[in-house]
Amino acid sequence: MQNYRLTTDKFIEHAAKWSPQREIVWAEQGIVQNRIGYAAMRDRSNRLSGALKALGLLTGDRVGTLAWNTQHHLEIYYATMSAGFVCHTLNSRFTVAHLAAIVNEAEDRVLAVASSLLSLLRELLPLCPTVEHVILLDGDVNELPILEGSKAQLWLHDTLLETLGAPFVWGEFDEETPAGLCYTSGTTGAPRGVLYSHRSNYLHTLRALQADSIGLTGNDVAMIAVPMFHANGWGLPFATPAVGAKLVLPGRHADGASLATLMRDEGVTFAAGVHTLWLGVIDHVEATGMELPNLKRLLIGGSRCPEALLRRIEQRLGVQLQTSWGMTELSPLGTIAVPGASWSDHHASGRPPMGIDLKLTDAYGTTLASQRNVVGHLKVKGASVLDRYYKSETDALDAEGYFDTGDLASLDDEGNLSICGRSKDLIKSGGEWINPAEIEDIVGRLPAVRLVAVVGRTDRKWGERPVLVVELNAGESFRPDDLLACLQGKVANWWIPDKVVQMESMPLAATGKIDKNRLRMDAAMTDFTAE
Amino acid sequence: MQNYRLTTDKFIEHAAKWSPQREIVWAEQGIVQNRIGYAAMRDRSNRLSGALKALGLLTGDRVGTLAWNTQHHLEIYYATMSAGFVCHTLNSRFTVAHLAAIVNEAEDRVLAVASSLLSLLRELLPLCPTVEHVILLDGDVNELPILEGSKAQLWLHDTLLETLGAPFVWGEFDEETPAGLCYTSGTTGAPRGVLYSHRSNYLHTLRALQADSIGLTGNDVAMIAVPMFHANGWGLPFATPAVGAKLVLPGRHADGASLATLMRDEGVTFAAGVHTLWLGVIDHVEATGMELPNLKRLLIGGSRCPEALLRRIEQRLGVQLQTSWGMTELSPLGTIAVPGASWSDHHASGRPPMGIDLKLTDAYGTTLASQRNVVGHLKVKGASVLDRYYKSETDALDAEGYFDTGDLASLDDEGNLSICGRSKDLIKSGGEWINPAEIEDIVGRLPAVRLVAVVGRTDRKWGERPVLVVELNAGESFRPDDLLACLQGKVANWWIPDKVVQMESMPLAATGKIDKNRLRMDAAMTDFTAE
């Protein structure tokens, strides 16, 4: 059969050829900034490839982006990848120190930046000697002086396109060629890079388009509310043009009013994002009486969504929900509930679509004899799954070629996945494992508790013992015994923490997750005062 | 990202792991012969791979099948392909001479045969010296003597499995490894082989599973009514396990009563086949008052389906129809109408899903400036599209890597494809092209006409001139002028044939299509008596 390379330029080419007038709509705060058809956007991206080449970029060179969900960011996606450059999406919520380390490791030669992030850029750029060019995606010429004193040359996106834009023959490289780079921040250590290939992005897209998976159709109007710097925007910047669906990009602001207004005005049928976004949308529609009659389906990823919120979204908006589980290392889709699935188990995140292999092992890597209704270490295999971190010298795979997600998980009778915690958060007490996530889940339901974490603390007798750390809602107080009482009969007695610590403010990592590494260090070094 | 090979064993492995109890149902004449879950069927196929290896098969060796849509045939599919052998499906409707030529070209070492085809086998086997083993898929021991006097060793499928069955590590080869072989008979010349690879089958499956394409889900009950020897049964033996849908295999008989009974009894939601099958089903349900309440969707491929029949199917069965266009050389899916598409144009066969590139060229291979609303030569590109015929020494591709389908086609404003004839049937008269299909379409609507063909005949003045050949319905007669009169005003005057010929019986090729090659030879060699 034909030697037909699986490259991401084919998505926008397909859209340009078969849905040339279908729109990409870019808005800010719910107000449309621009509309462009796929054919016109494809031509702009193609000429932008030529401009990047004129700047001196060579196959494999990295272009960093500090940008929101906009037309110009999408043009950078396709202009870089389709030409064989690497689109390196930077998470603007990382610290400047982390961002500088990432840009330097990636050796980004170009940074494409949203005008709203210029103050971040001003801090970052002096730390990044590899950057030769800065493309201002959406600003105007008055902002040019910001780079005075820097070696980098500043371009306005549209001016660059007008000045140096030229046709470019896309996709003339092997399908294993790198296409994208995205750094993931766990709760510990420095961010690590995941280098996506054209092949992995292409196959991820086909997997996402399965009817039992994300399953977009050409009739959909799809809003990408997950940031485009999070694992390829969950792959939707590829999947949407691949089927010729209308694409709605909400820009920087993800507040309920902005999203709801845009969804109503553009007739959005499908939207994807973390559950807190939909909470904002519901608050807005409830406060204003707004209706979203076109909306049919919401894809929810990221952290686990509380069942009460799921029910509220479903009932208030009258839509189908799809819960899912993924990771940057998986491009990111791992499991997904089918549209309209029953959700008797509110922890479940669906099943793996064709192309994702999962297994559960014990702590030593041995596959569990039973793969159902037992908690194990979750390992994943597939064409869109990481083999090794960017610039790492060792594979992140086990002997059977599976990637260790670091998650603890179980599968129900139907194969639905539930994430049960992080393996590195496990506490080994008297030779047996305590899973902090189960304790946190129970304590976290108390109305007084705002945030909760359980970490291990070295113990002479038991090896480790659990410590319960809480941040309370404003005006609340607690007695340790009251907090611990809720655990009685729900976990084994020896799981119940020995100490309870209240913090004014829980330490958070860049992504907003609780910084357990910091808590563990505190627990190791200090004798907590509260008990 | 991971080196994850796209091999077809992954479909049945996925089904065995995630839908182990979901059933494969095999029936004959509407009566269930066996039910088996995916996990059990996977184990049988895997052990059958071991048995084939024990027979001496090596990677790349061909196993021919002369079989219907049965569990055992499906087991041969997965046992051969997953082990790196080639599943060579033989079309039992070919002549013995063609079959022998095919088996010899393929050098099949094993033939797996349905007991109902033993008389064909008895004729064929003496002509096929490469065949060392015959597997009788569903017969019993009393039929063993049939091979007396032949070198080949005869096995019963289940006995072979019991005797030599052994576990086999599947998929340990490159994804470009051949998986299947299928010969296509055009209307001219000897059948030509299309060698599918694991990669092409895998990518075809993902394309078929897109929501806007065949889009099966795990809740579907899918009946494969298209023969499994036709271009991988349109890929459904892969797509159905890939999503864990229930699979219904109707066996040999495709009459309306057998199919309708099975569809009702097994709760079939989706079925695929040529339109004449559904005509039989409708006749049966109308005659008996049978209801098919579970049926939601019918996929129609093969030759063009008359609009009246489409409407009748849709209204009588209350289902969505999907028309499609494909070829053995395309694995086979080319274009497909989305489920529930309007069909204002009854010729249209939908749009190409992501992964299929189409273009229209002129007769010299130059891409037409406009790709819409004009008839051109249809060329196709994709990962599941032929590059060269089996054992051919030349590529069947143009300079841009497109395969020439040999079809004439047009695309409407929405990109829906209409096949308008075969390019080799075009008649060049006075330097301009005449398309026989347009003339045949008009004449074919006359009630007296049963079959019609227009072929070219050498002409000293014009190069070629069209001849109209008809076979009338029983008891009908015609005057040439009456036939030709219907063309007045509908085609250019110079397109109107100079001669009209009536045949008692139109010559047909093996697939039931009119043998135009034969007609052209007749036209060249004889002066037709009727005029």
JSON list of N, CA and C in Angstrom, two decimals, chain A residues 1-2 4 10 14 17-19 175 195 199-200 206 209-212 217-218 331 351-352 354 357-358 372 382-387, chain B residues 1-2 4 10 14 17-19 175 195 199-200 206 209-212 217-218 331 351-352 354 357-358 372 382-387:
[
{"chain": "A", "resi": 1, "resn": "MET", "atom": "N", "xyz": [0.84, -1.19, 0.00]},
{"chain": "A", "resi": 1, "resn": "MET", "atom": "CA", "xyz": [0.00, 0.00, 0.00]},
{"chain": "A", "resi": 1, "resn": "MET", "atom": "C", "xyz": [0.88, 1.26, 0.00]},
{"chain": "A", "resi": 2, "resn": "GLN", "atom": "N", "xyz": [0.24, 2.40, -0.21]},
{"chain": "A", "resi": 2, "resn": "GLN", "atom": "CA", "xyz": [1.01, 3.63, -0.41]},
{"chain": "A", "resi": 2, "resn": "GLN", "atom": "C", "xyz": [1.83, 4.03, 0.82]},
{"chain": "A", "resi": 4, "resn": "TYR", "atom": "N", "xyz": [2.25, 6.67, 2.81]},
{"chain": "A", "resi": 4, "resn": "TYR", "atom": "CA", "xyz": [1.50, 7.91, 3.09]},
{"chain": "A", "resi": 4, "resn": "TYR", "atom": "C", "xyz": [1.83, 8.31, 4.52]},
{"chain": "A", "resi": 10, "resn": "LYS", "atom": "N", "xyz": [-1.78, 17.41, 7.40]},
{"chain": "A", "resi": 10, "resn": "LYS", "atom": "CA", "xyz": [-2.90, 16.83, 6.66]},
{"chain": "A", "resi": 10, "resn": "LYS", "atom": "C", "xyz": [-4.25, 17.23, 7.27]},
{"chain": "A", "resi": 14, "resn": "HIS", "atom": "N", "xyz": [-6.90, 18.90, 4.87]},
{"chain": "A", "resi": 14, "resn": "HIS", "atom": "CA", "xyz": [-8.21, 18.25, 4.67]},
{"chain": "A", "resi": 14, "resn": "HIS", "atom": "C", "xyz": [-9.33, 19.27, 4.88]},
{"chain": "A", "resi": 17, "resn": "LYS", "atom": "N", "xyz": [-9.54, 21.76, 2.03]},
{"chain": "A", "resi": 17, "resn": "LYS", "atom": "CA", "xyz": [-10.04, 21.21, 0.77]},
{"chain": "A", "resi": 17, "resn": "LYS", "atom": "C", "xyz": [-11.52, 20.86, 0.85]},
{"chain": "A", "resi": 18, "resn": "TRP", "atom": "N", "xyz": [-11.96, 20.33, 1.98]},
{"chain": "A", "resi": 18, "resn": "TRP", "atom": "CA", "xyz": [-13.31, 19.79, 2.07]},
{"chain": "A", "resi": 18, "resn": "TRP", "atom": "C", "xyz": [-14.27, 20.66, 2.87]},
{"chain": "A", "resi": 19, "resn": "SER", "atom": "N", "xyz": [-13.76, 21.61, 3.63]},
{"chain": "A", "resi": 19, "resn": "SER", "atom": "CA", "xyz": [-14.62, 22.53, 4.39]},
{"chain": "A", "resi": 19, "resn": "SER", "atom": "C", "xyz": [-13.99, 23.92, 4.35]},
{"chain": "A", "resi": 175, "resn": "GLU", "atom": "N", "xyz": [7.36, 10.64, 9.28]},
{"chain": "A", "resi": 175, "resn": "GLU", "atom": "CA", "xyz": [6.27, 10.84, 10.24]},
{"chain": "A", "resi": 175, "resn": "GLU", "atom": "C", "xyz": [6.74, 10.79, 11.69]},
{"chain": "A", "resi": 195, "resn": "LEU", "atom": "N", "xyz": [8.00, 15.25, 24.03]},
{"chain": "A", "resi": 195, "resn": "LEU", "atom": "CA", "xyz": [8.18, 15.62, 22.63]},
{"chain": "A", "resi": 195, "resn": "LEU", "atom": "C", "xyz": [7.24, 14.78, 21.77]},
{"chain": "A", "resi": 199, "resn": "ARG", "atom": "N", "xyz": [3.53, 11.48, 13.88]},
{"chain": "A", "resi": 199, "resn": "ARG", "atom": "CA", "xyz": [2.81, 10.21, 13.95]},
{"chain": "A", "resi": 199, "resn": "ARG", "atom": "C", "xyz": [1.96, 10.12, 15.22]},
{"chain": "A", "resi": 200, "resn": "SER", "atom": "N", "xyz": [2.54, 10.50, 16.35]},
{"chain": "A", "resi": 200, "resn": "SER", "atom": "CA", "xyz": [1.78, 10.36, 17.60]},
{"chain": "A", "resi": 200, "resn": "SER", "atom": "C", "xyz": [0.58, 11.31, 17.60]},
{"chain": "A", "resi": 206, "resn": "LEU", "atom": "N", "xyz": [-6.92, 10.38, 15.32]},
{"chain": "A", "resi": 206, "resn": "LEU", "atom": "CA", "xyz": [-7.84, 9.35, 14.84]},
{"chain": "A", "resi": 206, "resn": "LEU", "atom": "C", "xyz": [-8.49, 8.62, 16.02]},
{"chain": "A", "resi": 209, "resn": "LEU", "atom": "N", "xyz": [-11.23, 10.76, 17.38]},
{"chain": "A", "resi": 209, "resn": "LEU", "atom": "CA", "xyz": [-12.39, 10.93, 16.50]},
{"chain": "A", "resi": 209, "resn": "LEU", "atom": "C", "xyz": [-13.30, 9.71, 16.49]},
{"chain": "A", "resi": 210, "resn": "GLN", "atom": "N", "xyz": [-12.92, 8.61, 17.13]},
{"chain": "A", "resi": 210, "resn": "GLN", "atom": "CA", "xyz": [-13.80, 7.44, 17.20]},
{"chain": "A", "resi": 210, "resn": "GLN", "atom": "C", "xyz": [-15.13, 7.84, 17.84]},
{"chain": "A", "resi": 211, "resn": "ALA", "atom": "N", "xyz": [-16.19, 7.24, 17.36]},
{"chain": "A", "resi": 211, "resn": "ALA", "atom": "CA", "xyz": [-17.53, 7.61, 17.83]},
{"chain": "A", "resi": 211, "resn": "ALA", "atom": "C", "xyz": [-17.68, 7.41, 19.34]},
{"chain": "A", "resi": 212, "resn": "ASP", "atom": "N", "xyz": [-17.01, 6.42, 19.91]},
{"chain": "A", "resi": 212, "resn": "ASP", "atom": "CA", "xyz": [-17.10, 6.18, 21.35]},
{"chain": "A", "resi": 212, "resn": "ASP", "atom": "C", "xyz": [-16.10, 7.02, 22.13]},
{"chain": "A", "resi": 217, "resn": "THR", "atom": "N", "xyz": [-18.08, 15.57, 14.85]},
{"chain": "A", "resi": 217, "resn": "THR", "atom": "CA", "xyz": [-18.56, 15.43, 13.48]},
{"chain": "A", "resi": 217, "resn": "THR", "atom": "C", "xyz": [-18.46, 16.79, 12.79]},
{"chain": "A", "resi": 218, "resn": "GLY", "atom": "N", "xyz": [-18.64, 16.76, 11.48]},
{"chain": "A", "resi": 218, "resn": "GLY", "atom": "CA", "xyz": [-18.59, 17.99, 10.70]},
{"chain": "A", "resi": 218, "resn": "GLY", "atom": "C", "xyz": [-19.69, 18.96, 11.06]},
{"chain": "A", "resi": 331, "resn": "SER", "atom": "N", "xyz": [-0.64, 12.46, 25.29]},
{"chain": "A", "resi": 331, "resn": "SER", "atom": "CA", "xyz": [-1.00, 13.29, 24.11]},
{"chain": "A", "resi": 331, "resn": "SER", "atom": "C", "xyz": [-2.37, 13.97, 24.09]},
{"chain": "A", "resi": 351, "resn": "ARG", "atom": "N", "xyz": [-13.38, 4.23, 29.61]},
{"chain": "A", "resi": 351, "resn": "ARG", "atom": "CA", "xyz": [-12.55, 3.11, 29.15]},
{"chain": "A", "resi": 351, "resn": "ARG", "atom": "C", "xyz": [-11.53, 3.60, 28.12]},
{"chain": "A", "resi": 352, "resn": "PRO", "atom": "N", "xyz": [-10.49, 2.81, 27.89]},
{"chain": "A", "resi": 352, "resn": "PRO", "atom": "CA", "xyz": [-9.50, 3.21, 26.88]},
{"chain": "A", "resi": 352, "resn": "PRO", "atom": "C", "xyz": [-10.04, 2.95, 25.48]},
{"chain": "A", "resi": 354, "resn": "MET", "atom": "N", "xyz": [-9.66, 2.18, 21.42]},
{"chain": "A", "resi": 354, "resn": "MET", "atom": "CA", "xyz": [-8.72, 1.41, 20.60]},
{"chain": "A", "resi": 354, "resn": "MET", "atom": "C", "xyz": [-7.44, 2.22, 20.40]},
{"chain": "A", "resi": 357, "resn": "ASP", "atom": "N", "xyz": [-3.40, 0.76, 25.40]},
{"chain": "A", "resi": 357, "resn": "ASP", "atom": "CA", "xyz": [-3.36, -0.45, 26.22]},
{"chain": "A", "resi": 357, "resn": "ASP", "atom": "C", "xyz": [-3.07, -0.03, 27.66]},
{"chain": "A", "resi": 358, "resn": "LEU", "atom": "N", "xyz": [-3.80, -0.57, 28.60]},
{"chain": "A", "resi": 358, "resn": "LEU", "atom": "CA", "xyz": [-3.58, -0.28, 30.02]},
{"chain": "A", "resi": 358, "resn": "LEU", "atom": "C", "xyz": [-3.27, -1.59, 30.74]},
{"chain": "A", "resi": 372, "resn": "ARG", "atom": "N", "xyz": [-9.39, -6.35, 37.63]},
{"chain": "A", "resi": 372, "resn": "ARG", "atom": "CA", "xyz": [-10.67, -5.69, 37.90]},
{"chain": "A", "resi": 372, "resn": "ARG", "atom": "C", "xyz": [-10.88, -5.57, 39.41]},
{"chain": "A", "resi": 382, "resn": "GLY", "atom": "N", "xyz": [1.03, 2.72, 23.94]},
{"chain": "A", "resi": 382, "resn": "GLY", "atom": "CA", "xyz": [0.32, 3.18, 22.75]},
{"chain": "A", "resi": 382, "resn": "GLY", "atom": "C", "xyz": [1.20, 4.06, 21.88]},
{"chain": "A", "resi": 383, "resn": "ALA", "atom": "N", "xyz": [0.71, 4.30, 20.66]},
{"chain": "A", "resi": 383, "resn": "ALA", "atom": "CA", "xyz": [1.51, 5.05, 19.69]},
{"chain": "A", "resi": 383, "resn": "ALA", "atom": "C", "xyz": [1.61, 6.53, 20.07]},
{"chain": "A", "resi": 384, "resn": "SER", "atom": "N", "xyz": [0.76, 7.00, 20.98]},
{"chain": "A", "resi": 384, "resn": "SER", "atom": "CA", "xyz": [0.79, 8.41, 21.38]},
{"chain": "A", "resi": 384, "resn": "SER", "atom": "C", "xyz": [1.19, 8.54, 22.84]},
{"chain": "A", "resi": 385, "resn": "VAL", "atom": "N", "xyz": [1.95, 7.56, 23.31]},
{"chain": "A", "resi": 385, "resn": "VAL", "atom": "CA", "xyz": [2.39, 7.55, 24.70]},
{"chain": "A", "resi": 385, "resn": "VAL", "atom": "C", "xyz": [3.92, 7.73, 24.75]},
{"chain": "A", "resi": 386, "resn": "LEU", "atom": "N", "xyz": [4.34, 8.54, 25.72]},
{"chain": "A", "resi": 386, "resn": "LEU", "atom": "CA", "xyz": [5.77, 8.84, 25.90]},
{"chain": "A", "resi": 386, "resn": "LEU", "atom": "C", "xyz": [6.62, 7.59, 26.03]},
{"chain": "A", "resi": 387, "resn": "ASP", "atom": "N", "xyz": [7.81, 7.60, 25.44]},
{"chain": "A", "resi": 387, "resn": "ASP", "atom": "CA", "xyz": [8.78, 6.56, 25.76]},
{"chain": "A", "resi": 387, "resn": "ASP", "atom": "C", "xyz": [9.87, 7.10, 26.69]},
{"chain": "B", "resi": 1, "resn": "MET", "atom": "N", "xyz": [8.01, 9.45, 21.14]},
{"chain": "B", "resi": 1, "resn": "MET", "atom": "CA", "xyz": [6.88, 8.65, 21.60]},
{"chain": "B", "resi": 1, "resn": "MET", "atom": "C", "xyz": [7.16, 7.17, 21.34]},
{"chain": "B", "resi": 2, "resn": "GLN", "atom": "N", "xyz": [6.30, 6.32, 21.90]},
{"chain": "B", "resi": 2, "resn": "GLN", "atom": "CA", "xyz": [6.58, 4.89, 21.85]},
{"chain": "B", "resi": 2, "resn": "GLN", "atom": "C", "xyz": [6.57, 4.33, 20.43]},
{"chain": "B", "resi": 4, "resn": "TYR", "atom": "N", "xyz": [5.11, 1.87, 18.67]},
{"chain": "B", "resi": 4, "resn": "TYR", "atom": "CA", "xyz": [3.93, 1.04, 18.85]},
{"chain": "B", "resi": 4, "resn": "TYR", "atom": "C", "xyz": [3.44, 0.67, 17.45]},
{"chain": "B", "resi": 10, "resn": "LYS", "atom": "N", "xyz": [-4.07, -6.25, 17.25]},
{"chain": "B", "resi": 10, "resn": "LYS", "atom": "CA", "xyz": [-4.47, -5.36, 18.35]},
{"chain": "B", "resi": 10, "resn": "LYS", "atom": "C", "xyz": [-5.99, -5.18, 18.43]},
{"chain": "B", "resi": 14, "resn": "HIS", "atom": "N", "xyz": [-7.71, -6.00, 21.89]},
{"chain": "B", "resi": 14, "resn": "HIS", "atom": "CA", "xyz": [-8.47, -4.95, 22.59]},
{"chain": "B", "resi": 14, "resn": "HIS", "atom": "C", "xyz": [-9.86, -5.47, 22.97]},
{"chain": "B", "resi": 17, "resn": "LYS", "atom": "N", "xyz": [-9.68, -7.97, 25.83]},
{"chain": "B", "resi": 17, "resn": "LYS", "atom": "CA", "xyz": [-9.34, -7.37, 27.11]},
{"chain": "B", "resi": 17, "resn": "LYS", "atom": "C", "xyz": [-10.47, -6.51, 27.67]},
{"chain": "B", "resi": 18, "resn": "TRP", "atom": "N", "xyz": [-11.15, -5.77, 26.80]},
{"chain": "B", "resi": 18, "resn": "TRP", "atom": "CA", "xyz": [-12.11, -4.76, 27.27]},
{"chain": "B", "resi": 18, "resn": "TRP", "atom": "C", "xyz": [-13.55, -5.16, 27.06]},
{"chain": "B", "resi": 19, "resn": "SER", "atom": "N", "xyz": [-13.79, -6.16, 26.21]},
{"chain": "B", "resi": 19, "resn": "SER", "atom": "CA", "xyz": [-15.16, -6.64, 25.98]},
{"chain": "B", "resi": 19, "resn": "SER", "atom": "C", "xyz": [-15.12, -8.16, 25.88]},
{"chain": "B", "resi": 175, "resn": "GLU", "atom": "N", "xyz": [5.07, -3.09, 10.98]},
{"chain": "B", "resi": 175, "resn": "GLU", "atom": "CA", "xyz": [3.68, -2.80, 10.61]},
{"chain": "B", "resi": 175, "resn": "GLU", "atom": "C", "xyz": [3.45, -2.79, 9.11]},
{"chain": "B", "resi": 195, "resn": "LEU", "atom": "N", "xyz": [-2.51, -6.32, -2.11]},
{"chain": "B", "resi": 195, "resn": "LEU", "atom": "CA", "xyz": [-1.87, -6.86, -0.90]},
{"chain": "B", "resi": 195, "resn": "LEU", "atom": "C", "xyz": [-1.98, -5.81, 0.21]},
{"chain": "B", "resi": 199, "resn": "ARG", "atom": "N", "xyz": [-0.41, -2.10, 8.61]},
{"chain": "B", "resi": 199, "resn": "ARG", "atom": "CA", "xyz": [-0.58, -0.65, 8.76]},
{"chain": "B", "resi": 199, "resn": "ARG", "atom": "C", "xyz": [-1.80, -0.15, 7.98]},
{"chain": "B", "resi": 200, "resn": "SER", "atom": "N", "xyz": [-1.94, -0.61, 6.74]},
{"chain": "B", "resi": 200, "resn": "SER", "atom": "CA", "xyz": [-3.07, -0.10, 5.94]},
{"chain": "B", "resi": 200, "resn": "SER", "atom": "C", "xyz": [-4.40, -0.55, 6.53]},
{"chain": "B", "resi": 206, "resn": "LEU", "atom": "N", "xyz": [-9.26, 2.81, 11.81]},
{"chain": "B", "resi": 206, "resn": "LEU", "atom": "CA", "xyz": [-9.43, 4.06, 12.54]},
{"chain": "B", "resi": 206, "resn": "LEU", "atom": "C", "xyz": [-10.21, 5.08, 11.71]},
{"chain": "B", "resi": 209, "resn": "LEU", "atom": "N", "xyz": [-13.84, 4.18, 11.88]},
{"chain": "B", "resi": 209, "resn": "LEU", "atom": "CA", "xyz": [-14.48, 4.37, 13.18]},
{"chain": "B", "resi": 209, "resn": "LEU", "atom": "C", "xyz": [-14.79, 5.83, 13.48]},
{"chain": "B", "resi": 210, "resn": "GLN", "atom": "N", "xyz": [-14.35, 6.76, 12.66]},
{"chain": "B", "resi": 210, "resn": "GLN", "atom": "CA", "xyz": [-14.69, 8.17, 12.87]},
{"chain": "B", "resi": 210, "resn": "GLN", "atom": "C", "xyz": [-16.21, 8.33, 12.90]},
{"chain": "B", "resi": 211, "resn": "ALA", "atom": "N", "xyz": [-16.66, 9.24, 13.75]},
{"chain": "B", "resi": 211, "resn": "ALA", "atom": "CA", "xyz": [-18.11, 9.41, 13.95]},
{"chain": "B", "resi": 211, "resn": "ALA", "atom": "C", "xyz": [-18.82, 9.78, 12.65]},
{"chain": "B", "resi": 212, "resn": "ASP", "atom": "N", "xyz": [-18.16, 10.52, 11.77]},
{"chain": "B", "resi": 212, "resn": "ASP", "atom": "CA", "xyz": [-18.78, 10.89, 10.50]},
{"chain": "B", "resi": 212, "resn": "ASP", "atom": "C", "xyz": [-18.60, 9.82, 9.43]},
{"chain": "B", "resi": 217, "resn": "THR", "atom": "N", "xyz": [-20.09, 1.95, 17.55]},
{"chain": "B", "resi": 217, "resn": "THR", "atom": "CA", "xyz": [-19.84, 2.13, 18.97]},
{"chain": "B", "resi": 217, "resn": "THR", "atom": "C", "xyz": [-19.95, 0.78, 19.67]},
{"chain": "B", "resi": 218, "resn": "GLY", "atom": "N", "xyz": [-19.51, 0.76, 20.93]},
{"chain": "B", "resi": 218, "resn": "GLY", "atom": "CA", "xyz": [-19.58, -0.47, 21.70]},
{"chain": "B", "resi": 218, "resn": "GLY", "atom": "C", "xyz": [-21.00, -0.95, 21.94]},
{"chain": "B", "resi": 331, "resn": "SER", "atom": "N", "xyz": [-9.18, -0.52, 0.30]},
{"chain": "B", "resi": 331, "resn": "SER", "atom": "CA", "xyz": [-9.26, -1.26, 1.58]},
{"chain": "B", "resi": 331, "resn": "SER", "atom": "C", "xyz": [-10.62, -1.40, 2.26]},
{"chain": "B", "resi": 351, "resn": "ARG", "atom": "N", "xyz": [-18.61, 12.06, 1.30]},
{"chain": "B", "resi": 351, "resn": "ARG", "atom": "CA", "xyz": [-17.34, 12.76, 1.27]},
{"chain": "B", "resi": 351, "resn": "ARG", "atom": "C", "xyz": [-16.21, 11.86, 1.78]},
{"chain": "B", "resi": 352, "resn": "PRO", "atom": "N", "xyz": [-14.98, 12.22, 1.45]},
{"chain": "B", "resi": 352, "resn": "PRO", "atom": "CA", "xyz": [-13.87, 11.41, 1.97]},
{"chain": "B", "resi": 352, "resn": "PRO", "atom": "C", "xyz": [-13.60, 11.72, 3.43]},
{"chain": "B", "resi": 354, "resn": "MET", "atom": "N", "xyz": [-11.24, 11.94, 6.84]},
{"chain": "B", "resi": 354, "resn": "MET", "atom": "CA", "xyz": [-9.83, 12.25, 7.08]},
{"chain": "B", "resi": 354, "resn": "MET", "atom": "C", "xyz": [-8.98, 11.01, 6.78]},
{"chain": "B", "resi": 357, "resn": "ASP", "atom": "N", "xyz": [-7.30, 11.36, 0.41]},
{"chain": "B", "resi": 357, "resn": "ASP", "atom": "CA", "xyz": [-7.20, 12.53, -0.45]},
{"chain": "B", "resi": 357, "resn": "ASP", "atom": "C", "xyz": [-7.73, 12.16, -1.83]},
{"chain": "B", "resi": 358, "resn": "LEU", "atom": "N", "xyz": [-8.56, 13.02, -2.39]},
{"chain": "B", "resi": 358, "resn": "LEU", "atom": "CA", "xyz": [-9.09, 12.81, -3.74]},
{"chain": "B", "resi": 358, "resn": "LEU", "atom": "C", "xyz": [-8.69, 13.97, -4.62]},
{"chain": "B", "resi": 372, "resn": "ARG", "atom": "N", "xyz": [-15.05, 21.16, -8.51]},
{"chain": "B", "resi": 372, "resn": "ARG", "atom": "CA", "xyz": [-16.46, 21.03, -8.16]},
{"chain": "B", "resi": 372, "resn": "ARG", "atom": "C", "xyz": [-17.33, 21.13, -9.41]},
{"chain": "B", "resi": 382, "resn": "GLY", "atom": "N", "xyz": [-3.71, 7.83, -0.04]},
{"chain": "B", "resi": 382, "resn": "GLY", "atom": "CA", "xyz": [-3.95, 7.53, 1.37]},
{"chain": "B", "resi": 382, "resn": "GLY", "atom": "C", "xyz": [-3.15, 6.33, 1.84]},
{"chain": "B", "resi": 383, "resn": "ALA", "atom": "N", "xyz": [-3.11, 6.17, 3.15]},
{"chain": "B", "resi": 383, "resn": "ALA", "atom": "CA", "xyz": [-2.31, 5.09, 3.74]},
{"chain": "B", "resi": 383, "resn": "ALA", "atom": "C", "xyz": [-2.92, 3.72, 3.48]},
{"chain": "B", "resi": 384, "resn": "SER", "atom": "N", "xyz": [-4.18, 3.67, 3.09]},
{"chain": "B", "resi": 384, "resn": "SER", "atom": "CA", "xyz": [-4.84, 2.39, 2.84]},
{"chain": "B", "resi": 384, "resn": "SER", "atom": "C", "xyz": [-5.19, 2.24, 1.37]},
{"chain": "B", "resi": 385, "resn": "VAL", "atom": "N", "xyz": [-4.41, 2.92, 0.53]},
{"chain": "B", "resi": 385, "resn": "VAL", "atom": "CA", "xyz": [-4.65, 2.90, -0.92]},
{"chain": "B", "resi": 385, "resn": "VAL", "atom": "C", "xyz": [-3.49, 2.18, -1.60]},
{"chain": "B", "resi": 386, "resn": "LEU", "atom": "N", "xyz": [-3.84, 1.37, -2.59]},
{"chain": "B", "resi": 386, "resn": "LEU", "atom": "CA", "xyz": [-2.86, 0.59, -3.35]},
{"chain": "B", "resi": 386, "resn": "LEU", "atom": "C", "xyz": [-1.76, 1.46, -3.96]},
{"chain": "B", "resi": 387, "resn": "ASP", "atom": "N", "xyz": [-0.53, 0.97, -3.93]},
{"chain": "B", "resi": 387, "resn": "ASP", "atom": "CA", "xyz": [0.49, 1.62, -4.75]},
{"chain": "B", "resi": 387, "resn": "ASP", "atom": "C", "xyz": [0.80, 0.81, -6.01]}
]
